[in-house]
Coordinates of C-alpha atoms and ligand atoms in Angstrom, one line a residue:
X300 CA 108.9 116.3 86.0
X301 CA 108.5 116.8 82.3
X302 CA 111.3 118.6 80.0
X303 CA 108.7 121.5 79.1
X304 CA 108.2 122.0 82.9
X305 CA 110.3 125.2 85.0
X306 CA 110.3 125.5 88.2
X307 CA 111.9 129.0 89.8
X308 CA 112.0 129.6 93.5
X309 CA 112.9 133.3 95.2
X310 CA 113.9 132.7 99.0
X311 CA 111.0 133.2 101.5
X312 CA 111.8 136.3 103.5
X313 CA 111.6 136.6 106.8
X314 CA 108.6 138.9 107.9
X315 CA 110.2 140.3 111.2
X316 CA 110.8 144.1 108.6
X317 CA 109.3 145.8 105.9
X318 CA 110.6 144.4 102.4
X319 CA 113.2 146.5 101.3
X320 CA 114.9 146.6 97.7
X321 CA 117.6 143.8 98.3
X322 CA 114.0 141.4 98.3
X323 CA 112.6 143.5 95.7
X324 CA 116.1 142.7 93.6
X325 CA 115.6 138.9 93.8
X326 CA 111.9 138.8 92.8
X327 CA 112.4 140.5 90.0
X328 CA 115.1 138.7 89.2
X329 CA 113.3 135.4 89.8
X330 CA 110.0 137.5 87.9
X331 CA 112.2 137.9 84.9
X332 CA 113.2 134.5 84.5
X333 CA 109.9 132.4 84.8
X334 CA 108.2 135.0 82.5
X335 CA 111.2 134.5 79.8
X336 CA 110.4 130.3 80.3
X337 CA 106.6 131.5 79.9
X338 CA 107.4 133.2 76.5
X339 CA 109.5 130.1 75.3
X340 CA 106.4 127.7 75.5
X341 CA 107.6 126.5 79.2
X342 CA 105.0 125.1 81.7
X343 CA 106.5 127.3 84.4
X344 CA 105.7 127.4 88.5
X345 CA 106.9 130.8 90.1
X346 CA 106.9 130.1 93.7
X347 CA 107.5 133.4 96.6
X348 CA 106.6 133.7 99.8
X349 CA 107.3 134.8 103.6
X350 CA 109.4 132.1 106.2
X351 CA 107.4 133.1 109.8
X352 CA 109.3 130.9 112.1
X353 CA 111.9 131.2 114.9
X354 CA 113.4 133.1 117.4
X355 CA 113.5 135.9 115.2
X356 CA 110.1 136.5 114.3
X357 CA 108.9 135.8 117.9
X358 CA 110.7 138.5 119.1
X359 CA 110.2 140.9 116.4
X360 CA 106.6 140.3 117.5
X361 CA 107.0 140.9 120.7
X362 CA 108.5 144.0 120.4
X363 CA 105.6 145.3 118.8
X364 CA 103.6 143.7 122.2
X365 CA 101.7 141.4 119.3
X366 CA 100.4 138.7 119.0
X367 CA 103.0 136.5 117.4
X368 CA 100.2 135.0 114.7
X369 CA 98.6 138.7 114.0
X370 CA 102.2 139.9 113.3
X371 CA 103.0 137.3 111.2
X372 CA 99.7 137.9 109.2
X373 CA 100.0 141.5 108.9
X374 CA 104.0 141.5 108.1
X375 CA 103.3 138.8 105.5
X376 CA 100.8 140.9 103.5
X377 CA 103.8 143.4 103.5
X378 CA 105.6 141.2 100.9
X379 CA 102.0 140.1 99.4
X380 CA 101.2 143.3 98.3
X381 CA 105.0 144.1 97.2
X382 CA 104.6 141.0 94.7
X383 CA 101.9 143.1 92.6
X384 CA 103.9 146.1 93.4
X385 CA 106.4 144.8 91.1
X386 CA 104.3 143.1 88.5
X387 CA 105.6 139.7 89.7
X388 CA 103.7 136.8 87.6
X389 CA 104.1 134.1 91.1
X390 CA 102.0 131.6 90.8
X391 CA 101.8 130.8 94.6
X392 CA 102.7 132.7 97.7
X393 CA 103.8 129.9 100.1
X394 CA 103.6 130.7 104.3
X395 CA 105.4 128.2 106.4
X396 CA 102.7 129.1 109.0
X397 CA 99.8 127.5 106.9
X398 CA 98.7 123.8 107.6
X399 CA 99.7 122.2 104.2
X400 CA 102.9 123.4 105.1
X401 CA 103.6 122.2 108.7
X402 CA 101.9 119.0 107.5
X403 CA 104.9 118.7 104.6
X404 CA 107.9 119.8 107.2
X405 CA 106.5 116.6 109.7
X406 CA 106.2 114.3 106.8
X407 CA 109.8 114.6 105.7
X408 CA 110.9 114.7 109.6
X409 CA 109.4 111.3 109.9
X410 CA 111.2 109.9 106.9
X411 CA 114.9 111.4 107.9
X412 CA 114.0 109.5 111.1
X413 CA 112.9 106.5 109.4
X414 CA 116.4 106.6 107.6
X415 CA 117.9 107.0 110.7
X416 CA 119.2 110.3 109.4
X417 CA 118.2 111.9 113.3
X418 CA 119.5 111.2 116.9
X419 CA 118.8 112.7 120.0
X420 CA 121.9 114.5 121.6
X421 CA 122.5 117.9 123.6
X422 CA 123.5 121.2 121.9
X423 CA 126.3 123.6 123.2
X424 CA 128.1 126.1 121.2
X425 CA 126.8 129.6 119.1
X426 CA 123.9 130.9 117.6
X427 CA 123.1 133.7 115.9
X428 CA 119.6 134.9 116.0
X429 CA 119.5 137.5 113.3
X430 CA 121.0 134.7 110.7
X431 CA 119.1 132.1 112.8
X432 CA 122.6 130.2 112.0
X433 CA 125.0 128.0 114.5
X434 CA 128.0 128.7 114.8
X435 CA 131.8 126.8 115.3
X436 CA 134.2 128.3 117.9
X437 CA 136.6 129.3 114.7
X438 CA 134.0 131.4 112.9
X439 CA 133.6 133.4 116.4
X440 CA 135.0 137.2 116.7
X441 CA 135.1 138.8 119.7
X442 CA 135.3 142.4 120.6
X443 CA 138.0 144.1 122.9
X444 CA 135.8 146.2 124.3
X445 CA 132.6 144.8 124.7
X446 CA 133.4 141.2 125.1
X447 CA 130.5 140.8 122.6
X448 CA 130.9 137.6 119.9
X449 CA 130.2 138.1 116.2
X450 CA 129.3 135.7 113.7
X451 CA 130.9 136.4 110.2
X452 CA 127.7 138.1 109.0
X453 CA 128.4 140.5 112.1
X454 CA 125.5 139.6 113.7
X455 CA 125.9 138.9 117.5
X456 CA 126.0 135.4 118.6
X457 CA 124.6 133.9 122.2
X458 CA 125.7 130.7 124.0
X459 CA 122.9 127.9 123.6
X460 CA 123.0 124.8 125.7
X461 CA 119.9 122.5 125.1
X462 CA 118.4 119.3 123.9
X463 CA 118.2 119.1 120.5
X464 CA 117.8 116.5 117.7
X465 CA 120.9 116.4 115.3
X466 CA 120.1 115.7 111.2
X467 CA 123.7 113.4 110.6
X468 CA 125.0 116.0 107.9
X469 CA 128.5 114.7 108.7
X470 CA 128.2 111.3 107.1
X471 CA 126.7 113.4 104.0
X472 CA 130.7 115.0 103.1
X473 CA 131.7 112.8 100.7
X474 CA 128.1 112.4 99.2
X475 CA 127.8 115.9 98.6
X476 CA 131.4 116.7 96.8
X477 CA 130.3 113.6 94.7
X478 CA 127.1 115.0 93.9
X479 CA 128.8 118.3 93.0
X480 CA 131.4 116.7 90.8
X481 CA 128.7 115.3 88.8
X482 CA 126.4 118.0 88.5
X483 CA 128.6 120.8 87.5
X484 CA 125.8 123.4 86.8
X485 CA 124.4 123.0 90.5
X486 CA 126.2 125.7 92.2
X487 CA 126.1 129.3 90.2
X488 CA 128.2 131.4 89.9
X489 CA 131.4 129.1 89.8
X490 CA 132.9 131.6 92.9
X491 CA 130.6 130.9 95.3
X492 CA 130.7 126.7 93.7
X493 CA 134.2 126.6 94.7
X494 CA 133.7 128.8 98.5
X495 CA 130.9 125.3 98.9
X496 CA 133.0 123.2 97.8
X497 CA 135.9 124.1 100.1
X498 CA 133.8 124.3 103.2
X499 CA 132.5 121.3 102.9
X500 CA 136.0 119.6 102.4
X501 CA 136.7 121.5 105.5
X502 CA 134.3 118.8 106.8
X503 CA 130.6 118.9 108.0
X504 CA 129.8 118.4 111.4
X505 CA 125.9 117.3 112.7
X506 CA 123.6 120.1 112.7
X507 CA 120.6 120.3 114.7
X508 CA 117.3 120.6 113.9
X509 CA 114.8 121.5 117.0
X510 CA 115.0 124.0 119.7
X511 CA 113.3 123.5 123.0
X512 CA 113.7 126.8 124.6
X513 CA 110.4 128.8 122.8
X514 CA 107.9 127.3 120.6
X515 CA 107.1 129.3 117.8
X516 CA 107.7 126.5 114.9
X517 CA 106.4 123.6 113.3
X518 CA 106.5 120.8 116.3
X519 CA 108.6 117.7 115.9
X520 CA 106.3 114.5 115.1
X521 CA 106.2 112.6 118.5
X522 CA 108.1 114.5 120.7
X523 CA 106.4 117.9 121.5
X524 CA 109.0 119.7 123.4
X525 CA 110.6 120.4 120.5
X526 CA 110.0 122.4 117.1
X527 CA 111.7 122.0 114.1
X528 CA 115.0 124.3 113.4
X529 CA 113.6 127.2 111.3
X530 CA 115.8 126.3 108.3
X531 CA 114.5 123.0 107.8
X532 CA 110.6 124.0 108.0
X533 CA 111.9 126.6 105.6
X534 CA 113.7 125.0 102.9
X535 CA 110.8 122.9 103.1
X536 CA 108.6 125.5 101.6
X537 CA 109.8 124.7 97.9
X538 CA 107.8 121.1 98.3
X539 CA 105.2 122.6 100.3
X540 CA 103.8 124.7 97.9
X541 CA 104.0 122.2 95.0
X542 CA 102.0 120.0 96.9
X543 CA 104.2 117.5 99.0
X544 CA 103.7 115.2 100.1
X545 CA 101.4 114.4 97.4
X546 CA 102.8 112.9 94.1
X547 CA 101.6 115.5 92.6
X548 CA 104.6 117.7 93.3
X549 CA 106.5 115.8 90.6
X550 CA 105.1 117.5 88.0
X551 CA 107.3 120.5 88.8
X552 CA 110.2 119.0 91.0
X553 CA 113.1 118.8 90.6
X554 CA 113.5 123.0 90.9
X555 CA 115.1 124.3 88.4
X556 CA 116.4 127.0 89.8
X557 CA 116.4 128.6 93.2
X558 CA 117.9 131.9 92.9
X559 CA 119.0 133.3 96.5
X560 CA 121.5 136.1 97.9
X561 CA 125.1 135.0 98.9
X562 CA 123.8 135.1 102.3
X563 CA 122.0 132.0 102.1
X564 CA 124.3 129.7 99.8
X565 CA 125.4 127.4 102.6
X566 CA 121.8 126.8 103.1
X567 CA 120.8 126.0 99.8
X568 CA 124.0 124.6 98.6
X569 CA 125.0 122.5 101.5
X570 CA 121.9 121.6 103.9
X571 CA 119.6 121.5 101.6
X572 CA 120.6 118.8 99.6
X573 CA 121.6 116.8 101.9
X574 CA 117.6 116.7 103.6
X575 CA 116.9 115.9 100.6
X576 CA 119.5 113.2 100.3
X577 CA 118.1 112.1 102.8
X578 CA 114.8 111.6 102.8
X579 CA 115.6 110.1 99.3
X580 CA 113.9 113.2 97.5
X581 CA 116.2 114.4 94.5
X582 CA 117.6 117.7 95.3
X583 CA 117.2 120.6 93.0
X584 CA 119.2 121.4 89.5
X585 CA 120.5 124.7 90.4
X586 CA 120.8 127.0 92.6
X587 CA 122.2 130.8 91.8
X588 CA 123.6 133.1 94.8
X589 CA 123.2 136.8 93.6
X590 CA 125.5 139.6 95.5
X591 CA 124.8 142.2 98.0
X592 CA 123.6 145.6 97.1
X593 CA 124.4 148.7 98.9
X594 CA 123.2 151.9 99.2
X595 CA 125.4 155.1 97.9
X596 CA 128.5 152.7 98.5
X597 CA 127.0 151.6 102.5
X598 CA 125.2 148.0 104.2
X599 CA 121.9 149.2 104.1
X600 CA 120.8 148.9 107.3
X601 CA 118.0 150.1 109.4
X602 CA 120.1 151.0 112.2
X603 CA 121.9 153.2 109.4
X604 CA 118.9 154.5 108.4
X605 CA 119.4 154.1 104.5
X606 CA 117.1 151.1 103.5
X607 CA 115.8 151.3 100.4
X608 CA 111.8 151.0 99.7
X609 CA 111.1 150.2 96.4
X610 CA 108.2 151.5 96.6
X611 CA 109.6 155.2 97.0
X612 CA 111.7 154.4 93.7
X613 CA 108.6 153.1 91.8
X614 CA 106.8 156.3 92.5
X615 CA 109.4 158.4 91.4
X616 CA 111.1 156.8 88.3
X617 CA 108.5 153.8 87.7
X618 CA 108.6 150.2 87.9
X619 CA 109.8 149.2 84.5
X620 CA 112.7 151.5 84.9
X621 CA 114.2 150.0 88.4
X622 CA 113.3 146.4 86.6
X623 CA 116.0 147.0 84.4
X624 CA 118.0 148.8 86.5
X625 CA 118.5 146.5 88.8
X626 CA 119.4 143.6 86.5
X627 CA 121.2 146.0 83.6
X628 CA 123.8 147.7 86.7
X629 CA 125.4 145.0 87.6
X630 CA 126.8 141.2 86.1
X631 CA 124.4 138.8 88.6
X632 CA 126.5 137.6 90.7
X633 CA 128.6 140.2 91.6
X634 CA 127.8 143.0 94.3
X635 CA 126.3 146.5 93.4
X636 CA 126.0 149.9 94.5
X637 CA 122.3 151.5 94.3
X638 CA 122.9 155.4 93.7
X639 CA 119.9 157.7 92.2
X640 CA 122.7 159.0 89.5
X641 CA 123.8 155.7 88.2
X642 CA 119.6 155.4 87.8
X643 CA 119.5 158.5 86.3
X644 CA 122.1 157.7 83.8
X645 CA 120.4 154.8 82.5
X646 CA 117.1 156.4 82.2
X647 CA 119.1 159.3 80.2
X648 CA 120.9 156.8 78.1
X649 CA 119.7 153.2 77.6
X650 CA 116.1 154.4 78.1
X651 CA 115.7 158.0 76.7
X652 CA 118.2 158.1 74.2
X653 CA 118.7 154.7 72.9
X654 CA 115.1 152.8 73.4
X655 CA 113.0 155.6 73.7
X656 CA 114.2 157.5 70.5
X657 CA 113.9 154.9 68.2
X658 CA 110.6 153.6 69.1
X659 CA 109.8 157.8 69.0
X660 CA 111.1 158.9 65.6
X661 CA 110.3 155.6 63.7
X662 CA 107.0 155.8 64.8
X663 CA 106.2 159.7 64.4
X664 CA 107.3 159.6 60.7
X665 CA 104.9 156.2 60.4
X666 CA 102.2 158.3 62.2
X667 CA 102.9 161.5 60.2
X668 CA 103.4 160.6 56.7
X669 CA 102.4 157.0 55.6
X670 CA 99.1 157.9 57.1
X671 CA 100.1 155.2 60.0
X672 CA 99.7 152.1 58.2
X673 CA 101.9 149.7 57.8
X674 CA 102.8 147.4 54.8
X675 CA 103.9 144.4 53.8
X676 CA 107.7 144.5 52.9
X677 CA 108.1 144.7 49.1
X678 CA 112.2 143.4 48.6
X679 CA 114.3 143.2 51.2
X680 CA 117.7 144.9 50.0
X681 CA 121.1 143.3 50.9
X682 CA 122.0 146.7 53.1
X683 CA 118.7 145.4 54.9
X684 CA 120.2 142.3 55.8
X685 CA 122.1 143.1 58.8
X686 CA 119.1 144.3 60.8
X687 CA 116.4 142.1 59.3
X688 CA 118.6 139.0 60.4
X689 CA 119.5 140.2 63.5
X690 CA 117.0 139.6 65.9
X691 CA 117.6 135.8 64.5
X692 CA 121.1 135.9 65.1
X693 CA 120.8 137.2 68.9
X694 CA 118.8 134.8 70.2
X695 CA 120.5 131.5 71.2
X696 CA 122.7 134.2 73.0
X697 CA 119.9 135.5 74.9
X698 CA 118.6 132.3 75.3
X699 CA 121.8 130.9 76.6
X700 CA 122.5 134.1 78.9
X701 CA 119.1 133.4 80.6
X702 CA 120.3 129.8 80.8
X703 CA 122.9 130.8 83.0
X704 CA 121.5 134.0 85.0
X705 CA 123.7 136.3 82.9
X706 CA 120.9 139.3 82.7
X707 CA 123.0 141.9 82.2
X708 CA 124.2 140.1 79.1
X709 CA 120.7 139.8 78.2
X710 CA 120.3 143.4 78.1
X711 CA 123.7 144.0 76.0
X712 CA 122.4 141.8 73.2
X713 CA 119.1 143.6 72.8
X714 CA 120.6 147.1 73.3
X715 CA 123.2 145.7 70.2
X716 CA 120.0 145.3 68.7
X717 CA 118.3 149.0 69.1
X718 CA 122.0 150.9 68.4
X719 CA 121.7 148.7 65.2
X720 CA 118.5 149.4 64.5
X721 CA 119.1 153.1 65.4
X722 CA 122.3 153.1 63.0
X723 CA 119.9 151.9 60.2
X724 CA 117.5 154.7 60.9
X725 CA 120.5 157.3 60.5
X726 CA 122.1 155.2 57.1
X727 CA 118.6 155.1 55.4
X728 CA 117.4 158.7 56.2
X729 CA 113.7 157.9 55.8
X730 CA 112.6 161.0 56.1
X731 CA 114.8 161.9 53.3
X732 CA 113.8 158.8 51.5
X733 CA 110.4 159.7 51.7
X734 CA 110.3 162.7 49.3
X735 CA 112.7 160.4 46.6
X736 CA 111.4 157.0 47.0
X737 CA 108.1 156.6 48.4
X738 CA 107.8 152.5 48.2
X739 CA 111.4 152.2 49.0
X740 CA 110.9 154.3 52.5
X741 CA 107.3 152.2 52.8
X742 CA 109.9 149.2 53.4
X743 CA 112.6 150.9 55.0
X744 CA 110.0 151.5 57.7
X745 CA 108.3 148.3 58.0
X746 CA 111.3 147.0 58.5
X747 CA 111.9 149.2 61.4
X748 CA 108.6 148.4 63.2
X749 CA 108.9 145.0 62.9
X750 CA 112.3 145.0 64.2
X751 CA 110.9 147.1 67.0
X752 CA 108.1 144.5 67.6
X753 CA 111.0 141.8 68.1
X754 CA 112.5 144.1 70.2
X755 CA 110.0 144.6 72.3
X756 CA 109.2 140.8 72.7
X757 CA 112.9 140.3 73.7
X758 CA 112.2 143.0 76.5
X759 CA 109.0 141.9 77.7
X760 CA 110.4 139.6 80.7
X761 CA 112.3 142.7 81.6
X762 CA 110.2 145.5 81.4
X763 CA 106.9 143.9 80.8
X764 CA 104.6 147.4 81.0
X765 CA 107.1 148.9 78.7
X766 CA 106.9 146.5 76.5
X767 CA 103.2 146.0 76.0
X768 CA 102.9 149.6 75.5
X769 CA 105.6 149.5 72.6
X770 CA 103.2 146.8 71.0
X771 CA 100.1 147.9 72.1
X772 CA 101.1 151.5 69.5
X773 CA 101.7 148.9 66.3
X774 CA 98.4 147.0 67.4
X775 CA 100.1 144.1 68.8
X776 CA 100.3 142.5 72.4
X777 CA 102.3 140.6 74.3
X778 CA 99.4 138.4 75.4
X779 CA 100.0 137.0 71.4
X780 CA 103.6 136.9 71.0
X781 CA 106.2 134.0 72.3
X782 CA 109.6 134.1 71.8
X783 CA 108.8 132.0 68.4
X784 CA 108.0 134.9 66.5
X785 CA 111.6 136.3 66.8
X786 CA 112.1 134.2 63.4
X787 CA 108.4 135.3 62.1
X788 CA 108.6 138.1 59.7
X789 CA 105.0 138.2 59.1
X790 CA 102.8 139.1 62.8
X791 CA 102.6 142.7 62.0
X792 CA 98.8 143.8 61.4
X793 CA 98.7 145.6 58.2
X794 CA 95.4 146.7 58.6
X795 CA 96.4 148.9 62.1
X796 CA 97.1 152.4 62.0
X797 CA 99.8 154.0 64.3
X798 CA 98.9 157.4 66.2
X799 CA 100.9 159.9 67.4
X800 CA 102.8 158.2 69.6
X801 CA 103.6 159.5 73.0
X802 CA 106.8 160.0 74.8
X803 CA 108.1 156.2 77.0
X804 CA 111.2 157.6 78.7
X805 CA 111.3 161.1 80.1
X806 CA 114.9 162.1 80.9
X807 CA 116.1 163.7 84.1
X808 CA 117.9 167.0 84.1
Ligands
LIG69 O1 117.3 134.6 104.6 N1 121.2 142.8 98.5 O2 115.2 135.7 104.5 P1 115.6 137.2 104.4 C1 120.7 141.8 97.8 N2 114.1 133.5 105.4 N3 119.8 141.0 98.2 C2 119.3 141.1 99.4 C3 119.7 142.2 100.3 C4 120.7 143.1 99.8 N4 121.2 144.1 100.5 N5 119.0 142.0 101.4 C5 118.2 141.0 101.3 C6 116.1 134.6 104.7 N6 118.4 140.4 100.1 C7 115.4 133.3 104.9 C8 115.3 132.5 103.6 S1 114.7 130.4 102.1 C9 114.2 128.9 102.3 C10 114.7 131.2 103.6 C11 117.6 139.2 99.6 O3 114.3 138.0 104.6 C12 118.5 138.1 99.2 O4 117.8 137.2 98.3 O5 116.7 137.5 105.3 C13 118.7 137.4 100.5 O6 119.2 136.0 100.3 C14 117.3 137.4 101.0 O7 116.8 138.7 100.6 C15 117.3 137.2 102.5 O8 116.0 137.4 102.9

């Protein structure tokens, strides 16, 4: 893989539900970064999709009394149609029910048993079919009353006794604490690094990999009684889609990033590379666990009743709005609580007030009094500096923040950017100036809409629709602009007028 290639991955979600906002919250997340490697001049993949295998999904299908293949389909264009719900730019939509796929999963089952990576054994011990996870004897709770066994995730576990091929993780301990000693970046953030790291010091026993007892999976090469562990088919989706086996996959592997919830890290962080390991296939550079949201301060659950559709929200407040949201609320990384006021507050505040007002009076008095056109800036006064340089100044720390999943930090640095921009709008009086010092206010002016052209390129991985219609009102686009013209002072289109522009960010009483 070249330098100027990035390569982000969102999990695939399981299609046995409806997506709800926790998916929505990674996509956009995972939206938000390939579209900020797009504006730097990146040749970027953006991989989604839905993981259609297992226990799970069989019997989420037969609940329905469906046919396990139609359910699949129909539950999978669920999270199709939530991808242009939410304005995602993914370049593929992978489904580990699709030939290519299946094809990719054998291929690397052949090589782990080449390597002599696989042995035949029997399993006995836990399983949890909601986390489609096994389970050791010390992660077991059991309840008083019911008898019932819980996995840590609370999901109910069931005894499974069978024949089943193991993958030899144990011999890959060592391996894997040397592999994350030297690639320090691997695990994000450094909580859920060190929660790896300690489990797997804990030591790693054999997992296995095939099931015998139903057959909805991808079958093991050579020995038909058995399909592949859903896990393995599924991690298997980030090569799939890029064209594995094929050497062409190199041109975007290794990943970059696969960003993930905390519920999956042991997957990622743990399994994963050691398949890879493996089949001698170099594992991925980084992988970020997000936290869990909840809803009004409770799991969302469906049994609760309180899952979250995004697609409600988007109706109501727009898309642009819960974008930001999502990623301004809380540090990624950390768990968050979804509540309408908390949304309203922002769309009052950083929206309304602080984004919206700018972009509002700078334009009206554009629009009203120099006949909406623009200029080119005459002399650039030292009180001018501190704004005009700004944008400059900000962005190796937005570029570093996006470096390291910080998005919320992202969002500081550009709101630092509007308050200062909106302090320089109060200092200079421009209205005032208007009736004193004509040429003077001309450039006091300019230099606001430019700045609120670069501040609309830094938003436009965020809140792409907003953005666009920002530029769109000083005759730009963002189909034009890349991140390089951040340290351009010279884009804006003289020649454009500005109309009365309209209001971006209604606030909620
Ligand atoms: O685990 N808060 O699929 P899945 C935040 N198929 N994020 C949430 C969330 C919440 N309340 N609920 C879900 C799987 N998510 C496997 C993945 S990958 C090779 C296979 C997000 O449908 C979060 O990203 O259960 C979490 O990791 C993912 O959805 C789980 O999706």
């Amino acid at each position: 893989m070249d330098d100027n290639s990035f390569f982000v991955t969102t999990p695939i979600y399981y299609v046995n539900d409806s997506p709800h906002i926790g998916h929505a919250y990674t996509s956009i997340a995972c939206d938000v970064i390939a579209r900020f490697n797009r504006l730097n001049g990146k040749k970027t993949m953006f991989l989604t999709g839905t993981d259609e295998h297992g226990l799970k999904i069989e019997q989420a299908a037969k609940k329905k009394a469906m046919n396990t293949k139609e359910f699949v389909d129909e539950m999978s264009l669920d999270f199709k149609k939530l991808t242009k719900t939410l304005n995602l730019t993914n370049d593929f939509f992978v489904r580990t029910t699709e030939n290519f796929h299946k094809k990719a999963s054998q291929h690397i089952w052949k090589i782990l048993k080449k390597n002599d990576e696989i042995y035949l054994d029997k399993y006995k011990g836990w399983y949890s079919v909601s986390d489609e996870a096994y389970f050791n004897d010390d992660e077991i709770t059991t309840d008083k009353k019911t008898k019932k066994k819980f996995a840590p995730s609370g999901n109910e576990v069931q005894w499974v006794e069978e024949e089943s091929y193991f993958f030899k993780l144990s011999k890959w301990q060592d391996k894997l604490l040397d592999f994350y000693k030297k690639n320090p970046n691997f695990i994000g953030p450094d909580s859920r690094k060190n929660e790896v790291v300690s489990f797997v010091k804990n030591g790693l026993n054999d997992l296995s990999i095939s099931r015998t007892t139903f057959s909805w999976g991808v079958e093991v090469p050579d020995d038909k009684k058995h399909i592949m562990y859903v896990w393995l088919d599924a991690l298997i989706n980030y090569l799939s889609a890029i064209g594995y086996p094929d050497k062409k996959y190199k041109e975007f592997w290794p990943a970059n990033l696969h960003i993930v919830g905390k519920d999956i890290i042991r997957f990622h962080a743990i399994y994963w590379p050691a398949f890879l390991l493996a089949a001698e296939i170099e594992p991925p550079k980084r992988i970020f666990a997000h936290g869990w949201w909840t809803n009004e301060g409770k799991k969302i659950s469906k049994s609760l009743g309180n899952v979250i559709d995004p697609n409600e929200i988007i109706k109501k407040y727009g898309l642009d709005t819960l974008r930001f949201f999502l990623l301004k609320e809380v540090p990624f990384g950390n768990d968050g609580d979804f509540s309408k006021e908390s949304l309203q507050r922002r769309i009052n505040n950083d929206l309304a007030n602080d984004l919206g007002n700018l972009v509002q009076r700078v334009l009206t008095i554009v629009n009203k009094n120099l006949n909406g056109q623009l200029n080119k800036i005459k002399e650039i006064r030292d009180s001018d500096k501190k704004l005009y340089e700004y944008p400059k100044e900000i962005l190796k720390t937005i570029e570093l923040s996006y470096e390291n999943q910080e998005f919320h930090k992202v969002i500081e640095s550009i709101w630092k950017l509007i308050s200062e921009a909106n302090k320089y709008v109060d200092e200079n009086a421009p209205w005032k100036l208007l009736k004193k010092d004509k040429e003077r206010a001309g450039d006091v002016l300019n230099i606001l809409v430019l700045i609120i052209a670069k501040i609309a390129i830094f938003l436009s991985p965020i809140m792409p629709n907003t953005s666009e219609n920002i530029l769109n009102k000083i005759g730009l686009s963002t189909k034009k602009l890349t991140m390089k013209h951040i340290n351009n002072n010279s884009f804006l289109n003289t020649t454009f007028k500005i109309k009365k522009p309209e209001i971006i960010f209604q606030k909620i009483e």
